CSV table of C-alpha atoms in Angstrom, one decimal:
chain,number,residue,atom,x,y,z
A,143,MET,CA,75.7,118.0,151.4
A,144,THR,CA,72.0,118.1,152.2
A,145,ALA,CA,69.6,115.2,152.0
A,146,ALA,CA,67.9,116.8,148.9
A,147,ASP,CA,71.2,116.7,147.1
A,148,GLN,CA,71.9,113.0,147.6
A,149,PRO,CA,69.6,111.5,145.0
A,150,GLN,CA,70.9,113.8,142.4
A,151,SER,CA,74.5,112.9,143.4
A,152,ARG,CA,73.7,109.2,143.2
A,153,ALA,CA,72.1,109.7,139.7
A,154,GLY,CA,75.2,111.6,138.6
A,155,ASP,CA,77.5,108.8,139.8
A,156,THR,CA,75.5,106.1,137.9
A,157,ARG,CA,75.5,107.9,134.5
A,158,PRO,CA,79.1,106.9,133.5
A,159,ARG,CA,78.3,103.3,134.5
A,160,ALA,CA,75.1,103.3,132.6
A,161,PHE,CA,76.9,104.7,129.5
A,162,LEU,CA,79.5,102.0,129.7
A,163,ASP,CA,76.9,99.3,130.2
A,164,GLY,CA,75.1,100.6,127.1
A,165,LEU,CA,78.3,100.4,125.1
A,166,ARG,CA,79.0,96.9,126.3
A,167,SER,CA,75.5,95.8,125.4
A,168,ARG,CA,75.8,97.2,121.9
A,169,ALA,CA,79.2,95.6,121.4
A,170,LEU,CA,77.8,92.3,122.5
A,171,ASP,CA,74.8,92.7,120.1
A,172,LEU,CA,77.3,93.4,117.3
A,173,PHE,CA,79.3,90.4,118.2
A,174,HIS,CA,76.3,88.1,118.3
A,175,SER,CA,74.9,89.5,115.0
A,176,ALA,CA,78.0,88.1,113.3
A,177,TRP,CA,78.7,85.0,115.5
A,178,SER,CA,75.1,83.9,115.8
A,179,PRO,CA,73.7,85.4,112.6
A,180,THR,CA,70.4,85.3,110.9
A,181,PRO,CA,69.7,86.1,107.2
A,182,PHE,CA,68.6,89.5,108.4
A,183,THR,CA,71.9,90.3,110.3
A,184,VAL,CA,74.0,88.9,107.4
A,185,ARG,CA,72.2,91.4,105.1
A,186,ARG,CA,72.9,94.2,107.6
A,187,TRP,CA,76.6,93.4,107.7
A,188,ALA,CA,76.7,93.4,103.9
A,189,LEU,CA,75.0,96.8,103.9
A,190,ALA,CA,77.6,98.0,106.5
A,191,ALA,CA,80.3,96.9,104.0
A,192,VAL,CA,78.8,99.0,101.3
A,193,VAL,CA,78.7,102.0,103.6
A,194,VAL,CA,82.3,101.7,105.0
A,195,ASN,CA,83.7,101.1,101.5
A,196,ALA,CA,81.9,104.2,100.1
A,197,GLY,CA,82.9,106.1,103.2
A,198,ILE,CA,86.6,105.4,102.9
A,199,THR,CA,86.5,106.3,99.2
A,200,VAL,CA,85.2,109.7,100.1
A,201,THR,CA,87.6,110.2,103.0
A,202,GLY,CA,90.5,109.2,100.7
A,203,ALA,CA,89.5,112.0,98.4
A,204,ALA,CA,89.4,114.4,101.4
A,205,VAL,CA,93.0,113.5,102.2
A,206,ARG,CA,94.0,114.6,98.7
A,207,LEU,CA,91.8,117.7,98.7
A,208,THR,CA,93.3,118.9,102.0
A,209,GLY,CA,96.9,118.5,100.6
A,210,SER,CA,97.5,115.6,103.1
A,211,GLY,CA,98.3,112.9,100.6
A,212,LEU,CA,101.9,112.6,101.9
A,213,GLY,CA,101.0,113.6,105.4
A,214,CYS,CA,102.4,110.2,106.3
A,215,PRO,CA,105.4,110.2,104.0
A,216,THR,CA,106.3,106.5,104.5
A,217,TRP,CA,104.5,103.2,104.4
A,218,PRO,CA,103.7,101.1,106.4
A,219,ARG,CA,105.0,103.5,109.0
A,220,CYS,CA,103.6,107.0,109.1
A,221,THR,CA,107.0,108.6,109.5
A,222,PRO,CA,110.5,107.1,109.5
A,223,GLY,CA,110.8,105.0,112.6
A,224,SER,CA,107.2,105.5,113.8
A,225,PHE,CA,103.8,103.9,113.0
A,226,VAL,CA,102.0,106.9,114.5
A,227,PRO,CA,102.6,110.6,113.5
A,228,ALA,CA,105.8,112.1,114.8
A,229,ALA,CA,107.3,115.5,114.3
A,230,HIS,CA,108.4,115.9,110.7
A,231,ASP,CA,109.8,119.1,109.2
A,232,ALA,CA,108.2,118.6,105.8
A,233,HIS,CA,104.6,118.0,106.9
A,234,SER,CA,102.3,119.9,109.2
A,235,PRO,CA,100.7,118.1,112.2
A,236,VAL,CA,97.2,118.7,110.6
A,237,ASN,CA,98.1,117.0,107.4
A,238,MET,CA,99.7,114.1,109.2
A,239,ALA,CA,96.7,113.7,111.4
A,240,ILE,CA,94.3,113.7,108.4
A,241,GLU,CA,96.3,111.0,106.5
A,242,PHE,CA,96.9,108.9,109.6
A,243,GLY,CA,93.2,109.1,110.4
A,244,ASN,CA,92.3,107.8,107.0
A,245,ARG,CA,94.8,104.9,107.4
A,246,LEU,CA,93.1,104.1,110.7
A,247,LEU,CA,89.7,103.9,108.9
A,248,THR,CA,91.1,100.9,107.0
A,249,PHE,CA,90.9,98.9,110.2
A,250,LEU,CA,87.2,99.7,110.4
A,251,VAL,CA,86.7,98.5,106.9
A,252,LEU,CA,88.7,95.4,107.7
A,253,ALA,CA,86.6,94.7,110.9
A,254,VAL,CA,83.3,94.9,108.9
A,255,ALA,CA,84.9,92.7,106.2
A,256,ALA,CA,85.8,90.1,108.8
A,257,ALA,CA,82.3,90.3,110.3
A,258,CYS,CA,80.8,89.6,106.9
A,259,VAL,CA,83.0,86.5,106.5
A,260,VAL,CA,82.2,85.2,109.9
A,261,ALA,CA,78.5,85.8,109.4
A,262,VAL,CA,78.2,84.0,106.1
A,263,LEU,CA,80.2,81.1,107.4
A,264,ARG,CA,78.1,80.7,110.5
A,265,VAL,CA,74.6,81.4,109.2
A,266,ALA,CA,72.3,78.4,108.6
A,267,PRO,CA,72.1,77.2,106.0
A,268,ARG,CA,75.5,78.2,104.7
A,269,ARG,CA,75.4,79.5,101.1
A,270,SER,CA,78.6,79.1,99.1
A,271,SER,CA,77.6,82.1,96.8
A,272,LEU,CA,77.7,84.4,99.8
A,273,VAL,CA,80.9,82.9,101.2
A,274,ARG,CA,82.7,83.7,97.9
A,275,LEU,CA,81.4,87.2,97.8
A,276,ALA,CA,82.2,87.8,101.5
A,277,TRP,CA,85.9,86.7,101.1
A,278,ILE,CA,86.4,89.5,98.5
A,279,GLN,CA,86.1,92.1,101.3
A,280,PRO,CA,89.1,91.2,103.5
A,281,ILE,CA,91.2,90.2,100.4
A,282,GLY,CA,90.2,93.6,98.8
A,283,VAL,CA,91.2,95.5,102.0
A,284,ALA,CA,94.6,93.8,101.9
A,285,VAL,CA,95.1,94.6,98.3
A,286,GLN,CA,94.0,98.2,98.9
A,287,ALA,CA,96.4,98.6,101.8
A,288,LEU,CA,99.3,97.3,99.7
A,289,TRP,CA,98.4,99.5,96.8
A,290,GLY,CA,98.1,102.5,99.2
A,291,GLY,CA,101.7,101.9,100.1
A,292,LEU,CA,102.6,102.0,96.3
A,293,VAL,CA,100.7,105.3,96.1
A,294,VAL,CA,102.8,106.8,98.9
A,295,ARG,CA,106.1,105.4,97.5
A,296,SER,CA,105.2,106.8,94.0
A,297,LEU,CA,104.7,110.2,95.5
A,298,LEU,CA,101.0,110.2,94.5
A,299,ASN,CA,101.6,109.4,90.9
A,300,PRO,CA,98.2,110.0,89.2
A,301,VAL,CA,98.1,106.4,87.8
A,302,THR,CA,98.5,104.8,91.2
A,303,VAL,CA,96.0,107.2,92.7
A,304,SER,CA,93.5,106.5,90.0
A,305,VAL,CA,93.8,102.8,90.4
A,306,HIS,CA,93.4,103.2,94.1
A,307,PHE,CA,90.0,104.9,93.6
A,308,LEU,CA,88.9,102.3,91.0
A,309,LEU,CA,89.8,99.5,93.4
A,310,SER,CA,87.4,101.1,95.9
A,311,ILE,CA,84.7,101.2,93.2
A,312,GLY,CA,85.3,97.4,92.7
A,313,MET,CA,85.0,96.9,96.5
A,314,ILE,CA,81.8,98.8,96.6
A,315,ALA,CA,80.4,96.6,93.7
A,316,ALA,CA,81.4,93.4,95.5
A,317,ALA,CA,79.9,94.6,98.8
A,318,PHE,CA,76.7,95.5,97.0
A,319,ALA,CA,76.5,92.2,95.3
A,320,LEU,CA,76.8,90.5,98.7
A,321,TYR,CA,74.1,92.8,100.0
A,322,ALA,CA,71.7,92.0,97.1
A,323,ARG,CA,72.4,88.2,97.1
A,324,SER,CA,71.9,87.9,100.8
A,325,GLY,CA,68.3,89.2,100.4
A,326,GLU,CA,67.4,86.5,97.8
A,327,GLY,CA,67.6,82.8,97.2
A,328,ASP,CA,69.9,80.7,95.1
A,329,ALA,CA,67.5,79.8,92.3
A,330,PRO,CA,68.7,80.5,88.7
A,331,PRO,CA,68.3,84.2,87.9
A,332,ARG,CA,64.9,85.0,86.4
A,333,ARG,CA,64.3,88.2,84.4
A,334,LEU,CA,61.6,90.5,85.7
A,335,VAL,CA,61.8,92.8,82.6
A,336,HIS,CA,62.1,92.3,78.9
A,337,ARG,CA,65.5,90.9,77.8
A,338,ASP,CA,66.4,94.1,75.9
A,339,ILE,CA,65.7,96.2,78.9
A,340,ARG,CA,68.0,94.0,81.0
A,341,THR,CA,70.7,94.4,78.4
A,342,LEU,CA,70.2,98.2,78.5
A,343,GLY,CA,70.8,98.0,82.2
A,344,PHE,CA,74.2,96.2,81.6
A,345,VAL,CA,75.1,98.8,79.1
A,346,LEU,CA,74.3,101.5,81.6
A,347,VAL,CA,76.6,99.9,84.2
A,348,ALA,CA,79.4,99.8,81.6
A,349,ALA,CA,78.8,103.4,80.7
A,350,THR,CA,78.9,104.5,84.3
A,351,LEU,CA,82.2,102.7,84.8
A,352,VAL,CA,83.6,104.6,81.8
A,353,LEU,CA,82.3,107.8,83.4
A,354,LEU,CA,84.1,107.0,86.6
A,355,ILE,CA,87.3,106.3,84.7
A,356,ALA,CA,86.9,109.6,82.8
A,357,GLY,CA,86.4,111.3,86.2
A,358,VAL,CA,89.6,110.0,87.7
A,359,VAL,CA,91.6,111.1,84.6
A,360,VAL,CA,90.1,114.6,84.9
A,361,THR,CA,91.1,114.5,88.6
A,362,GLY,CA,94.6,113.3,87.8
A,363,THR,CA,95.0,116.2,85.3
A,364,GLY,CA,93.5,119.1,87.4
A,365,PRO,CA,94.4,120.6,90.7
A,366,HIS,CA,94.2,119.0,94.2
A,367,SER,CA,97.0,116.6,93.6
A,368,GLY,CA,97.3,115.9,97.4
A,369,ASP,CA,100.8,117.3,97.7
A,370,GLU,CA,103.2,119.7,96.0
A,371,ALA,CA,105.5,116.9,95.1
A,372,ALA,CA,102.8,114.9,93.3
A,373,SER,CA,102.9,114.7,89.5
A,374,ARG,CA,99.9,115.2,87.1
A,375,PHE,CA,98.7,113.6,83.9
A,376,ASP,CA,100.0,115.6,80.9
A,377,PHE,CA,96.6,116.2,79.3
A,378,ASP,CA,94.7,119.4,78.5
A,379,ILE,CA,92.3,119.9,81.4
A,380,GLU,CA,89.7,121.6,79.3
A,381,THR,CA,89.6,118.8,76.8
A,382,MET,CA,89.4,116.1,79.5
A,383,ALA,CA,86.6,118.0,81.3
A,384,ARG,CA,84.6,118.2,78.1
A,385,LEU,CA,85.1,114.5,77.4
A,386,HIS,CA,83.9,113.8,80.9
A,387,ALA,CA,80.9,116.0,80.5
A,388,ASP,CA,80.0,114.2,77.2
A,389,THR,CA,80.2,110.9,79.0
A,390,VAL,CA,77.8,112.3,81.6
A,391,TRP,CA,75.2,113.1,78.9
A,392,VAL,CA,75.6,109.5,77.5
A,393,VAL,CA,74.9,108.0,81.0
A,394,LEU,CA,71.9,110.4,81.5
A,395,GLY,CA,70.5,109.4,78.1
A,396,LEU,CA,70.8,105.7,78.9
A,397,THR,CA,69.2,106.2,82.3
A,398,PHE,CA,66.3,108.1,80.8
A,399,ALA,CA,65.9,105.4,78.2
A,400,LEU,CA,65.9,102.7,80.8
A,401,LEU,CA,63.4,104.6,83.0
A,402,PHE,CA,61.1,105.2,79.9
A,403,ALA,CA,61.3,101.5,78.9
A,404,LEU,CA,60.5,100.3,82.4
A,405,HIS,CA,57.4,102.5,82.6
A,406,VAL,CA,56.0,101.7,79.1
A,407,THR,CA,56.4,97.9,79.7
A,408,ASP,CA,54.8,98.0,83.1
A,409,SER,CA,57.8,96.6,84.8
A,410,PRO,CA,58.0,95.9,88.6
A,411,GLY,CA,57.5,99.1,90.6
A,412,ARG,CA,60.7,98.6,92.6
A,413,ALA,CA,62.7,98.6,89.4
A,414,ARG,CA,60.9,101.8,88.1
A,415,ARG,CA,61.5,103.5,91.4
A,416,GLY,CA,65.1,102.5,91.4
A,417,ALA,CA,65.6,104.0,87.9
A,418,LEU,CA,63.9,107.2,89.0
A,419,ILE,CA,66.1,107.5,92.0
A,420,LEU,CA,69.2,106.9,89.9
A,421,LEU,CA,68.1,109.6,87.5
A,422,GLY,CA,67.7,112.0,90.4
A,423,VAL,CA,71.1,111.2,91.9
A,424,GLU,CA,72.7,111.7,88.4
A,425,LEU,CA,71.0,115.1,87.9
A,426,ALA,CA,72.2,116.2,91.4
A,427,GLN,CA,75.7,115.0,90.6
A,428,GLY,CA,75.6,116.8,87.2
A,429,VAL,CA,74.7,120.1,88.9
A,430,ILE,CA,77.6,119.7,91.4
A,431,GLY,CA,79.9,118.9,88.5
A,432,TYR,CA,79.0,122.0,86.4
A,433,VAL,CA,79.0,124.3,89.5
A,434,GLN,CA,82.5,123.1,90.6
A,435,TYR,CA,83.8,123.6,87.0
A,436,PHE,CA,82.5,127.2,86.8
A,437,LEU,CA,83.8,128.0,90.3
A,438,ALA,CA,87.3,126.7,89.5
A,439,VAL,CA,86.9,123.4,91.3
A,440,PRO,CA,86.8,124.4,95.0
A,441,ALA,CA,87.8,121.5,97.3
A,442,LEU,CA,84.5,121.2,99.1
A,443,LEU,CA,82.5,120.8,95.9
A,444,VAL,CA,85.1,118.3,94.6
A,445,GLY,CA,84.6,116.3,97.7
A,446,LEU,CA,80.8,116.3,97.2
A,447,HIS,CA,81.3,115.3,93.6
A,448,VAL,CA,83.3,112.2,94.8
A,449,LEU,CA,80.5,111.4,97.2
A,450,GLY,CA,78.0,111.8,94.3
A,451,SER,CA,80.1,109.4,92.1
A,452,THR,CA,79.9,106.6,94.7
A,453,LEU,CA,76.1,107.2,95.1
A,454,VAL,CA,75.6,107.1,91.3
A,455,TRP,CA,77.6,103.8,91.2
A,456,ILE,CA,75.6,102.2,94.0
A,457,ALA,CA,72.2,103.4,92.5
A,458,THR,CA,73.2,102.0,89.1
A,459,LEU,CA,74.1,98.6,90.6
A,460,ARG,CA,70.8,98.5,92.5
A,461,VAL,CA,68.7,99.1,89.4
A,462,VAL,CA,70.4,96.2,87.6
A,463,PHE,CA,69.8,93.8,90.6
A,464,LEU,CA,66.1,94.9,90.8
A,465,MET,CA,65.5,93.8,87.3
A,466,ARG,CA,65.9,90.1,88.1
A,467,SER,CA,65.1,87.6,90.8
A,468,ARG,CA,66.6,84.5,92.3
A,469,GLY,CA,63.6,83.5,94.4
A,470,PRO,CA,62.8,84.4,98.0
A,471,GLY,CA,65.5,84.6,100.6
A,472,GLY,CA,66.5,86.6,103.6
A,473,ARG,CA,64.2,89.6,103.0
A,474,LEU,CA,63.2,92.0,105.6
A,475,ALA,CA,59.8,91.3,107.2
A,476,SER,CA,58.4,94.5,105.7
A,477,GLY,CA,59.2,93.4,102.1
A,478,HIS,CA,61.5,96.3,101.6
A,479,ASP,CA,65.2,96.6,101.8
A,480,GLU,CA,67.3,99.0,103.8
A,481,LEU,CA,68.2,101.0,100.7
A,482,ASP,CA,64.5,101.7,100.1
A,483,VAL,CA,64.4,103.3,103.6
A,484,VAL,CA,67.4,105.6,103.0
A,485,GLY,CA,66.2,106.5,99.5
A,486,VAL,CA,69.1,105.0,97.4
């Protein structure tokens, strides 16, 4: 080795160590953000809970769409006698890996849930409203895990699968409530818009929930059951799809009415922007829905549609929270929240 080669060799030797040092530093930063939290880091952990709950909702759909719903045919073990995938005549290694990978993501959701609880317990001053909301996360993960076992043991019965999705929707709502409440104070809620507009927002949330329920019924009636052994709802798929589409138009109409009312009453700009973003997300979701219907519901578009449904739900919740205030709290220094940055 020449002298000219030595510096390069030394640099090459230090790269793995530098990479490990960087990982260690980031891990410590994550630990301290929960163990020695500020209102800012509490809010960030709540946002992480929204993201991971939405993420596992979409990956759960991917398990079904790839026919991997019974890739791990037992619960809590993956295969009889093994918690990790083992050779099984009835299931391919790919399907087993997909289902097992989704089960592993539960631990990520649980870790974020635990971080939320630790952060709200250790932040000063401690806020009981945030503590109650944070505890929903680990409890919800446990309920979801147990219900997931019922889904497997029922051979992907569409009722259990539908409830599994709706529990995820509830978890997203609880995580978003934690996120929103961590960015404001504990004063009594004060309306920022006219009372009737606020009521219209609540009606929109209820209609969106009905839309999600209609969507899971359509899903439980159509293809992509998750496994050949899975049963289906005994409904006419054409009829259910049309009812779902009708509900879409109701939600779009309510959203347009809310957006119009917010503009003509000179409501806060953040609420108007939130309603406009919601309308845009709904229109994109509607386009995906109609395209997948006319293309005989290809798996990729169905997966995008599930992602769209979670974004519609989050954007709807955000609009409602933007129409009231509980006083100043742990806002970001810029005066905007993280969801403003990502455009949700």
